[in-house]
Amino acid sequence: MATTSNQTDVLKNASTVTTVIDAAMEFSKGRRLSGLLLLGAAALSSRVPGVGTVASVLLRAYRRFR
């Protein structure tokens, strides 16, 4: 059972890290509001798994269909 817990922790940390990377990319493109949104989602995803990923996907979908 320890393996499942470790895998969950790794996936949660990976989701947070990728959201922070997405935020950095947004800042580099000059999109401060999107970057701040993603940083907030990354901070929240440490408590609620998947929030960062959902925020990133929704932001990309919004830009695509805008």
Tab-separated table of C-alpha atoms in Angstrom:
chain	number	residue	atom	x	y	z
A	1	MET	CA	0.000	0.000	0.000
A	2	ALA	CA	2.935	2.322	0.443
A	3	THR	CA	3.561	2.189	-3.308
A	4	THR	CA	0.112	3.546	-4.115
A	5	SER	CA	0.602	6.423	-1.702
A	6	ASN	CA	3.968	7.259	-3.233
A	7	GLN	CA	2.525	7.165	-6.755
A	8	THR	CA	-0.289	9.474	-5.713
A	9	ASP	CA	2.185	11.939	-4.212
A	10	VAL	CA	4.312	11.877	-7.373
A	11	LEU	CA	1.291	12.513	-9.601
A	12	LYS	CA	0.054	15.340	-7.374
A	13	ASN	CA	3.485	16.974	-7.401
A	14	ALA	CA	3.796	16.518	-11.173
A	15	SER	CA	0.430	18.223	-11.690
A	16	THR	CA	1.515	21.154	-9.531
A	17	VAL	CA	4.878	21.474	-11.278
A	18	THR	CA	3.369	21.389	-14.773
A	19	THR	CA	0.847	24.049	-13.767
A	20	VAL	CA	3.670	26.267	-12.509
A	21	ILE	CA	5.501	25.706	-15.814
A	22	ASP	CA	2.330	26.677	-17.708
A	23	ALA	CA	2.117	29.825	-15.562
A	24	ALA	CA	5.726	30.696	-16.376
A	25	MET	CA	4.999	30.277	-20.075
A	26	GLU	CA	2.003	32.595	-19.768
A	27	PHE	CA	4.133	35.237	-18.036
A	28	SER	CA	6.788	34.927	-20.757
A	29	LYS	CA	4.103	35.578	-23.393
A	30	GLY	CA	2.954	38.686	-21.529
A	31	ARG	CA	-0.295	37.198	-20.247
A	32	ARG	CA	-0.100	38.222	-16.600
A	33	LEU	CA	-3.704	37.478	-15.680
A	34	SER	CA	-3.521	33.945	-17.060
A	35	GLY	CA	-0.205	33.410	-15.308
A	36	LEU	CA	-1.641	34.547	-11.995
A	37	LEU	CA	-4.680	32.315	-12.469
A	38	LEU	CA	-2.448	29.315	-13.104
A	39	LEU	CA	-0.202	30.121	-10.139
A	40	GLY	CA	-3.262	30.275	-7.918
A	41	ALA	CA	-4.490	26.980	-9.316
A	42	ALA	CA	-1.075	25.419	-8.682
A	43	ALA	CA	-1.152	26.596	-5.076
A	44	LEU	CA	-4.661	25.230	-4.655
A	45	SER	CA	-3.793	21.922	-6.309
A	46	SER	CA	-1.510	21.065	-3.405
A	47	ARG	CA	-4.722	20.725	-1.375
A	48	VAL	CA	-7.200	19.701	-4.096
A	49	PRO	CA	-5.563	17.355	-6.610
A	50	GLY	CA	-6.253	18.116	-10.260
A	51	VAL	CA	-7.280	21.760	-9.906
A	52	GLY	CA	-4.165	22.953	-11.721
A	53	THR	CA	-4.689	20.565	-14.594
A	54	VAL	CA	-8.351	21.523	-14.930
A	55	ALA	CA	-7.501	25.231	-14.901
A	56	SER	CA	-4.855	24.743	-17.575
A	57	VAL	CA	-7.172	22.723	-19.818
A	58	LEU	CA	-10.033	25.213	-19.431
A	59	LEU	CA	-7.737	28.142	-20.203
A	60	ARG	CA	-6.498	26.447	-23.381
A	61	ALA	CA	-10.048	25.537	-24.428
A	62	TYR	CA	-11.196	29.133	-23.848
A	63	ARG	CA	-8.393	30.472	-26.066
A	64	ARG	CA	-9.092	27.942	-28.799
A	65	PHE	CA	-12.821	28.618	-29.032
A	66	ARG	CA	-12.662	32.360	-28.434
